[in-house]
């Protein structure tokens, strides 16, 4: 009997799977289905980190948006009745927000599903009890070098939150961006085929729950998620034939962004870097905004839409659901210096909140620049301009610090960053979000145009 137990433990320890698969020779991206949507509008939604607080706030925002009518005319001039939530084209999620982003793509036709699977569940308790209630999980964590707390979390999310769905199960609209952090490079890693191509790997077969686990793997509490690099090192001659890389390399000494790009390509191309380790996306961008900024660049989605003469863009909407809290800091009222836990919090979250705020200001600035060009085109009646039909872009921030009520703002600031919200805390978020949306001037301006 003892021998059987030992054999079972060995088998359990050896069967830890490699969760990303190599791209096969017959690899094909999933088929893109035609979805009825406003072709002259481009709507982005970013959902910040913040554990269950962020997931609940993000989901509640989507619930409210789903009840806001969106009326437009299709290419045939027919009037189409939709809603604001269903018209979102791209949804970017970080940490807690990545769960809501992924769930929206999977469960948007049954909004209560995600509440039952995640929001109303004490996920922290479930994960803590797993090794106790299921001893083989505990044995695997003890005896296997390839199985840790992050694996327990990933398997839980995969089975109980996302029903073992992989990226091939996602609809073509909206496009999902789950963001994590490449620890060695200190850069964003988004779960898209473009990034998986750097690993010569297949995104379609990758579990959504594992991507969310990586996006929310806060250091110290959880270990990183590891992906395997399957590619072969490219010869220098081929690298030099890569036009984008060659141009970036030429300008890398003068442009830090070009230098970062070259370092990233060279790092992935060095196949002695066989294992890539990814952690909480909030370590480099806690609001999922950088990927939106990147799409203002020459080959980005936003830039292409703004310069499309065949289908001039009429409406650009960028919505930032920021679940951050403004807690009062009392550390400078005491002589004793902050402890290790507080210092880690300052290092990982406080400074990142400032960087995220700057990214949001950058997006608003970029939108303002486009608006100025559009105004001049309309003023001069320049029919050749691709921006002549563009409305003033909508930069919408859903953030509790914008609340007029001091009592609600204070109550929200006391919400914890964890993977559990009690009924009273959920009810508070559910009541706050509609107020934030109602009091937001950009939302109200948008509502007038889409109705």
Coordinates of C-alpha atoms in Angstrom, one line a residue:
X1 CA 0.0 0.0 0.0
X2 CA 2.8 2.4 1.0
X3 CA 4.5 1.6 -2.3
X4 CA 1.4 2.5 -4.3
X5 CA 1.1 5.8 -2.4
X6 CA 4.8 6.6 -3.2
X7 CA 4.3 5.8 -6.9
X8 CA 1.1 8.0 -7.0
X9 CA 3.0 10.9 -5.4
X10 CA 5.8 10.5 -8.0
X11 CA 3.3 10.4 -10.9
X12 CA 1.6 13.5 -9.6
X13 CA 4.9 15.3 -9.3
X14 CA 6.0 14.4 -12.7
X15 CA 2.8 15.2 -14.6
X16 CA 2.9 19.0 -14.2
X17 CA 2.0 20.1 -17.7
X18 CA 3.6 22.7 -19.9
X19 CA 0.7 24.9 -20.5
X20 CA 1.6 26.5 -23.8
X21 CA 2.0 24.3 -26.8
X22 CA 4.3 24.6 -29.8
X23 CA 2.8 26.1 -32.9
X24 CA 2.2 23.2 -35.4
X25 CA 2.9 23.3 -39.1
X26 CA -0.8 23.4 -39.9
X27 CA -1.4 26.2 -37.3
X28 CA -4.3 28.5 -38.2
X29 CA -5.8 31.4 -36.4
X30 CA -9.4 31.0 -35.4
X31 CA -12.0 32.0 -37.9
X32 CA -13.2 35.6 -37.6
X33 CA -17.0 35.8 -37.7
X34 CA -18.8 38.8 -39.0
X35 CA -20.3 40.7 -36.1
X36 CA -22.9 43.5 -36.4
X37 CA -21.3 46.6 -35.1
X38 CA -20.9 50.4 -35.7
X39 CA -18.1 50.3 -38.4
X40 CA -17.5 54.1 -37.9
X41 CA -16.8 53.8 -34.2
X42 CA -13.8 52.5 -32.3
X43 CA -14.4 51.7 -28.6
X44 CA -11.7 50.6 -26.1
X45 CA -12.2 49.5 -22.5
X46 CA -9.4 49.2 -20.0
X47 CA -10.1 47.4 -16.7
X48 CA -7.6 48.0 -13.9
X49 CA -6.1 45.8 -11.2
X50 CA -7.3 45.6 -7.7
X51 CA -8.4 42.0 -7.0
X52 CA -12.1 41.3 -6.5
X53 CA -12.7 45.0 -6.0
X54 CA -11.6 45.7 -9.6
X55 CA -13.4 42.7 -11.0
X56 CA -16.7 43.7 -9.3
X57 CA -16.3 47.4 -10.4
X58 CA -15.5 46.4 -13.9
X59 CA -18.4 44.0 -14.2
X60 CA -20.9 46.5 -12.7
X61 CA -19.7 49.0 -15.3
X62 CA -20.4 46.6 -18.1
X63 CA -23.9 45.8 -16.6
X64 CA -24.7 49.5 -16.6
X65 CA -23.3 50.0 -20.1
X66 CA -25.4 47.1 -21.3
X67 CA -28.5 49.1 -20.3
X68 CA -27.5 52.2 -22.3
X69 CA -29.0 52.1 -25.8
X70 CA -26.7 52.5 -28.7
X71 CA -28.4 53.4 -32.0
X72 CA -26.5 53.6 -35.4
X73 CA -26.9 53.1 -39.1
X74 CA -25.2 50.2 -40.8
X75 CA -23.6 50.3 -44.3
X76 CA -27.0 49.8 -45.9
X77 CA -28.4 52.8 -44.0
X78 CA -30.6 50.6 -41.8
X79 CA -31.1 51.7 -38.2
X80 CA -29.6 49.2 -35.8
X81 CA -30.4 49.1 -32.1
X82 CA -27.7 47.9 -29.8
X83 CA -26.2 48.8 -26.4
X84 CA -22.9 50.5 -25.4
X85 CA -21.4 47.4 -23.8
X86 CA -21.9 45.3 -27.0
X87 CA -20.2 47.9 -29.1
X88 CA -16.9 47.7 -27.3
X89 CA -14.2 46.6 -29.8
X90 CA -11.2 46.0 -27.5
X91 CA -11.1 45.2 -23.8
X92 CA -7.8 45.3 -21.9
X93 CA -7.5 43.7 -18.5
X94 CA -4.9 43.8 -15.7
X95 CA -4.9 41.5 -12.7
X96 CA -8.4 41.6 -11.2
X97 CA -9.7 43.4 -14.3
X98 CA -8.4 40.6 -16.5
X99 CA -11.1 38.3 -15.0
X100 CA -13.9 40.7 -15.8
X101 CA -12.4 41.3 -19.3
X102 CA -12.2 37.6 -20.1
X103 CA -15.6 36.9 -18.5
X104 CA -17.2 39.7 -20.6
X105 CA -16.0 38.0 -23.8
X106 CA -17.4 34.6 -22.7
X107 CA -20.4 35.4 -20.6
X108 CA -21.8 38.7 -21.8
X109 CA -25.1 37.1 -22.8
X110 CA -25.6 35.7 -19.3
X111 CA -24.3 38.5 -17.0
X112 CA -25.1 36.6 -13.7
X113 CA -22.8 33.7 -14.6
X114 CA -19.6 35.6 -13.7
X115 CA -21.1 36.9 -10.4
X116 CA -21.9 33.4 -9.3
X117 CA -18.5 32.0 -10.4
X118 CA -16.3 34.7 -9.1
X119 CA -17.7 37.9 -7.6
X120 CA -19.9 36.2 -5.0
X121 CA -17.3 33.5 -4.2
X122 CA -14.6 33.8 -1.5
X123 CA -11.8 32.9 -4.0
X124 CA -9.1 33.4 -1.4
X125 CA -10.6 30.8 0.9
X126 CA -11.1 28.3 -1.9
X127 CA -7.5 28.6 -2.9
X128 CA -6.2 28.3 0.6
X129 CA -8.3 25.2 1.4
X130 CA -7.4 23.3 -1.9
X131 CA -4.2 21.7 -0.5
X132 CA -6.0 20.7 2.7
X133 CA -9.2 19.3 1.2
X134 CA -7.4 17.6 -1.6
X135 CA -4.2 16.1 -0.1
X136 CA -2.7 15.1 -3.5
X137 CA -2.5 18.8 -4.3
X138 CA -0.6 19.4 -1.1
X139 CA 1.7 16.4 -2.0
X140 CA 2.3 17.8 -5.4
X141 CA 3.2 21.3 -4.0
X142 CA 5.7 19.7 -1.6
X143 CA 7.4 17.2 -3.9
X144 CA 7.2 18.8 -7.3
X145 CA 9.5 21.7 -8.4
X146 CA 7.0 22.5 -11.2
X147 CA 3.9 22.9 -9.1
X148 CA 3.2 25.9 -6.8
X149 CA 0.4 28.1 -5.4
X150 CA 0.1 29.8 -8.8
X151 CA -0.7 26.4 -10.3
X152 CA -3.4 25.8 -7.8
X153 CA -4.9 29.2 -8.6
X154 CA -4.5 28.7 -12.4
X155 CA -6.3 25.3 -12.3
X156 CA -9.1 26.7 -10.1
X157 CA -9.7 29.7 -12.5
X158 CA -9.5 27.3 -15.5
X159 CA -12.1 24.9 -14.1
X160 CA -14.4 26.8 -11.9
X161 CA -14.4 30.4 -13.4
X162 CA -13.8 29.9 -17.1
X163 CA -15.0 26.3 -17.6
X164 CA -11.8 25.2 -19.3
X165 CA -12.2 27.6 -22.1
X166 CA -9.2 28.5 -24.2
X167 CA -8.4 31.4 -26.4
X168 CA -9.9 29.6 -29.4
X169 CA -13.3 29.7 -27.6
X170 CA -13.4 33.5 -27.6
X171 CA -15.7 35.4 -29.9
X172 CA -14.1 37.5 -32.6
X173 CA -15.7 40.6 -31.1
X174 CA -14.6 42.2 -28.7
X175 CA -10.9 41.5 -28.9
X176 CA -9.5 40.4 -25.5
X177 CA -6.1 41.7 -24.2
X178 CA -5.0 40.0 -21.0
X179 CA -1.8 41.7 -19.8
X180 CA 1.0 40.4 -17.6
X181 CA 4.6 41.4 -16.9
X182 CA 7.7 39.7 -18.3
X183 CA 9.9 39.7 -15.2
X184 CA 13.3 39.6 -16.9
X185 CA 12.5 42.3 -19.4
X186 CA 10.2 44.4 -17.1
X187 CA 7.9 44.9 -20.0
X188 CA 4.2 44.1 -20.8
X189 CA 3.4 40.7 -22.2
X190 CA -0.1 40.5 -23.7
X191 CA -1.8 37.2 -24.4
X192 CA -2.2 37.6 -28.2
X193 CA -0.9 35.5 -31.0
X194 CA 1.6 38.3 -31.9
X195 CA 3.3 37.7 -28.5
X196 CA 3.0 34.0 -28.7
X197 CA 4.7 34.0 -32.1
X198 CA 7.8 35.2 -30.2
X199 CA 7.7 31.8 -28.4
X200 CA 6.7 29.9 -31.6
X201 CA 3.7 28.9 -29.6
X202 CA -0.1 28.4 -30.2
X203 CA -2.3 30.9 -28.3
X204 CA -5.6 29.1 -29.4
X205 CA -4.9 26.1 -27.1
X206 CA -3.9 28.2 -24.1
X207 CA -6.4 28.2 -21.1
X208 CA -7.8 31.7 -20.4
X209 CA -7.7 30.9 -16.6
X210 CA -3.9 30.5 -16.8
X211 CA -3.6 33.8 -18.6
X212 CA -5.6 35.5 -15.8
X213 CA -3.5 33.7 -13.2
X214 CA -0.4 35.2 -14.7
X215 CA -2.0 38.7 -14.9
X216 CA -2.8 38.5 -11.2
X217 CA 0.3 36.8 -9.9
X218 CA 1.3 39.4 -7.4
X219 CA 4.9 38.9 -6.2
X220 CA 5.6 37.2 -2.9
X221 CA 1.9 36.1 -2.6
X222 CA 2.1 34.0 -5.8
X223 CA 4.9 32.8 -8.0
X224 CA 5.1 33.6 -11.7
X225 CA 3.5 31.6 -14.5
X226 CA 6.1 30.0 -16.9
X227 CA 5.8 29.6 -20.7
X228 CA 8.2 27.6 -22.9
X229 CA 10.1 29.2 -25.7
X230 CA 9.9 26.7 -28.7
X231 CA 11.7 28.7 -31.4
X232 CA 15.1 28.4 -32.8
X233 CA 17.7 31.2 -32.7
X234 CA 17.6 33.2 -36.0
X235 CA 20.8 33.9 -37.9
X236 CA 22.0 37.5 -37.8
X237 CA 21.4 37.7 -41.5
X238 CA 17.7 37.0 -41.0
X239 CA 17.5 39.4 -38.1
X240 CA 19.0 42.1 -40.2
X241 CA 16.4 41.5 -42.9
X242 CA 13.6 42.3 -40.4
X243 CA 12.9 45.9 -41.4
X244 CA 11.2 46.9 -38.2
X245 CA 14.0 45.5 -36.1
X246 CA 16.7 47.0 -38.4
X247 CA 15.2 50.5 -38.3
X248 CA 14.8 50.3 -34.5
X249 CA 18.4 49.1 -34.0
X250 CA 19.6 52.1 -36.1
X251 CA 17.7 54.5 -33.8
X252 CA 18.1 52.6 -30.5
X253 CA 20.9 54.9 -29.1
X254 CA 18.7 58.0 -29.5
X255 CA 15.3 56.5 -28.7
X256 CA 14.8 54.5 -25.5
X257 CA 11.6 52.9 -26.8
X258 CA 13.4 51.6 -29.9
X259 CA 16.1 50.3 -27.6
X260 CA 13.6 48.4 -25.4
X261 CA 12.0 46.9 -28.6
X262 CA 15.4 45.6 -29.8
X263 CA 16.3 44.2 -26.4
X264 CA 12.9 42.4 -26.3
X265 CA 13.4 40.9 -29.8
X266 CA 17.0 39.8 -29.1
X267 CA 15.9 38.3 -25.7
X268 CA 13.2 36.1 -27.3
X269 CA 15.5 35.3 -30.2
X270 CA 18.1 33.9 -27.9
X271 CA 16.8 30.4 -27.4
X272 CA 19.0 29.7 -24.5
X273 CA 16.3 31.7 -22.8
X274 CA 14.1 28.6 -22.9
X275 CA 11.7 29.5 -20.1
X276 CA 9.8 32.8 -19.8
X277 CA 8.4 33.9 -16.5
X278 CA 5.3 36.2 -16.2
X279 CA 3.8 37.9 -13.2
X280 CA 1.2 40.5 -12.3
X281 CA 0.5 42.9 -15.1
X282 CA 0.2 45.7 -12.6
X283 CA 4.0 45.7 -12.1
X284 CA 4.4 47.7 -15.3
X285 CA 0.9 49.0 -16.0
X286 CA -1.8 48.7 -13.4
X287 CA -4.6 50.0 -15.6
X288 CA -4.0 48.3 -19.0
X289 CA -3.5 51.6 -20.7
X290 CA -0.1 51.2 -22.4
X291 CA -1.4 48.8 -25.0
X292 CA -4.0 51.6 -26.0
X293 CA -1.2 54.2 -26.2
X294 CA 0.8 51.8 -28.4
X295 CA -2.1 51.7 -30.8
X296 CA -1.7 55.4 -31.5
X297 CA 1.6 54.6 -33.2
X298 CA 2.1 54.3 -37.0
X299 CA 1.0 50.6 -37.3
X300 CA -1.5 50.7 -34.4
X301 CA -5.2 50.1 -34.6
X302 CA -6.2 53.6 -33.7
X303 CA -3.7 55.3 -36.1
X304 CA -4.9 53.1 -39.0
X305 CA -8.6 53.9 -38.2
X306 CA -7.9 57.6 -38.0
X307 CA -6.2 57.5 -41.4
X308 CA -8.6 55.2 -43.2
X309 CA -9.9 57.2 -46.1
X310 CA -12.3 54.4 -47.2
X311 CA -14.1 54.4 -43.8
X312 CA -13.5 57.7 -42.0
X313 CA -13.7 57.3 -38.3
X314 CA -16.7 59.0 -36.7
X315 CA -16.3 58.1 -33.1
X316 CA -13.3 57.3 -30.8
X317 CA -14.2 56.2 -27.3
X318 CA -11.6 55.2 -24.6
X319 CA -13.0 54.1 -21.2
X320 CA -10.8 53.6 -18.2
X321 CA -12.3 51.7 -15.3
X322 CA -9.9 52.5 -12.5
X323 CA -10.6 50.6 -9.2
X324 CA -7.8 52.3 -7.3
X325 CA -8.4 53.6 -3.8
X326 CA -7.2 56.8 -2.2
X327 CA -6.3 55.7 1.3
X328 CA -5.0 58.4 3.7
X329 CA -1.3 57.8 4.4
X330 CA -0.4 58.4 8.0
X331 CA 3.3 57.2 7.9
X332 CA 4.7 60.7 8.1
X333 CA 2.8 61.4 11.3
X334 CA 5.0 58.9 13.1
X335 CA 8.7 58.8 13.9
X336 CA 9.0 55.1 13.2
X337 CA 9.8 54.3 9.6
X338 CA 7.3 52.1 7.6
X339 CA 7.8 48.3 7.9
X340 CA 8.8 45.9 5.1
X341 CA 5.2 45.3 4.0
X342 CA 4.5 49.0 3.7
X343 CA 7.7 49.6 1.8
X344 CA 6.8 46.8 -0.7
X345 CA 3.4 48.4 -1.1
X346 CA 4.9 51.8 -1.8
X347 CA 7.4 50.2 -4.3
X348 CA 4.9 48.1 -6.2
X349 CA 1.6 50.1 -6.1
X350 CA 2.1 53.8 -5.1
X351 CA 4.6 54.7 -7.8
X352 CA 2.7 52.6 -10.3
X353 CA -0.5 54.6 -9.6
X354 CA 1.4 57.8 -10.6
X355 CA 2.7 56.2 -13.8
X356 CA -0.8 55.0 -14.6
X357 CA -2.2 58.5 -14.1
X358 CA 0.4 59.9 -16.5
X359 CA -0.5 57.2 -19.1
X360 CA -4.2 58.3 -18.8
X361 CA -3.1 62.0 -19.3
X362 CA -1.1 60.9 -22.3
X363 CA -4.2 59.2 -23.9
X364 CA -6.2 62.4 -23.2
X365 CA -3.5 64.5 -24.8
X366 CA -3.3 62.2 -27.9
X367 CA -7.1 62.4 -28.3
X368 CA -7.0 66.2 -27.9
X369 CA -4.4 66.4 -30.7
X370 CA -6.7 64.4 -33.0
X371 CA -9.6 66.6 -32.1
X372 CA -7.7 69.8 -33.0
X373 CA -6.9 68.3 -36.5
X374 CA -10.5 67.4 -36.9
X375 CA -11.7 70.9 -35.9
X376 CA -9.4 72.5 -38.5
X377 CA -10.6 70.1 -41.2
X378 CA -14.2 71.0 -40.5
X379 CA -13.4 74.7 -40.3
X380 CA -11.7 74.6 -43.6
X381 CA -14.2 72.2 -45.1
X382 CA -11.4 69.9 -46.1
X383 CA -13.2 66.9 -47.5
X384 CA -9.8 65.2 -48.2
X385 CA -9.1 64.9 -44.5
X386 CA -9.9 61.5 -42.9
X387 CA -10.8 63.2 -39.7
X388 CA -13.5 65.5 -41.0
X389 CA -16.3 63.3 -39.6
X390 CA -14.6 62.7 -36.2
X391 CA -16.5 63.8 -33.2
X392 CA -14.6 65.1 -30.2
X393 CA -13.0 61.9 -28.8
X394 CA -14.5 60.5 -25.5
X395 CA -12.0 59.9 -22.7
X396 CA -14.1 58.4 -19.9
X397 CA -12.6 57.5 -16.5
X398 CA -14.8 55.6 -14.0
X399 CA -12.9 56.2 -10.8
X400 CA -14.2 56.5 -7.2
X401 CA -12.1 59.6 -6.6
X402 CA -14.5 61.4 -8.9
X403 CA -17.4 60.9 -6.5
X404 CA -19.1 64.0 -5.1
X405 CA -20.2 62.2 -2.0
X406 CA -17.4 62.3 0.6
X407 CA -19.0 59.4 2.6
X408 CA -19.2 57.1 -0.5
X409 CA -15.6 58.1 -1.4
X410 CA -14.4 57.3 2.1
X411 CA -16.3 53.9 2.2
X412 CA -14.8 52.9 -1.2
X413 CA -11.3 53.8 -0.1
X414 CA -11.5 51.3 2.7
X415 CA -12.3 48.4 0.4
X416 CA -9.5 45.8 0.5
X417 CA -7.3 44.6 -2.4
X418 CA -8.0 40.9 -2.1
X419 CA -9.9 38.1 -3.9
X420 CA -12.9 38.3 -1.7
X421 CA -15.6 40.9 -1.2
X422 CA -18.5 40.4 1.3
X423 CA -22.1 41.2 0.4
X424 CA -21.9 44.7 1.9
X425 CA -18.8 45.5 0.0
X426 CA -20.2 44.2 -3.3
X427 CA -23.4 46.2 -2.7
X428 CA -21.3 49.4 -2.1
X429 CA -19.6 48.9 -5.5
X430 CA -22.8 48.1 -7.2
X431 CA -24.3 51.4 -5.9
X432 CA -21.3 53.5 -6.6
X433 CA -20.7 52.6 -10.2
X434 CA -24.1 53.9 -11.6
X435 CA -23.5 57.2 -9.7
X436 CA -20.0 57.6 -11.3
X437 CA -21.4 56.9 -14.7
X438 CA -24.3 59.4 -14.2
X439 CA -22.0 62.1 -12.9
X440 CA -19.4 61.7 -15.7
X441 CA -19.8 64.5 -18.3
X442 CA -18.1 62.6 -21.1
X443 CA -20.5 59.6 -20.6
X444 CA -23.5 61.9 -20.7
X445 CA -22.1 63.5 -23.9
X446 CA -21.6 60.1 -25.4
X447 CA -25.1 59.0 -24.4
X448 CA -26.7 62.0 -26.2
X449 CA -24.9 61.1 -29.5
X450 CA -25.5 57.3 -29.5
X451 CA -29.2 57.6 -28.7

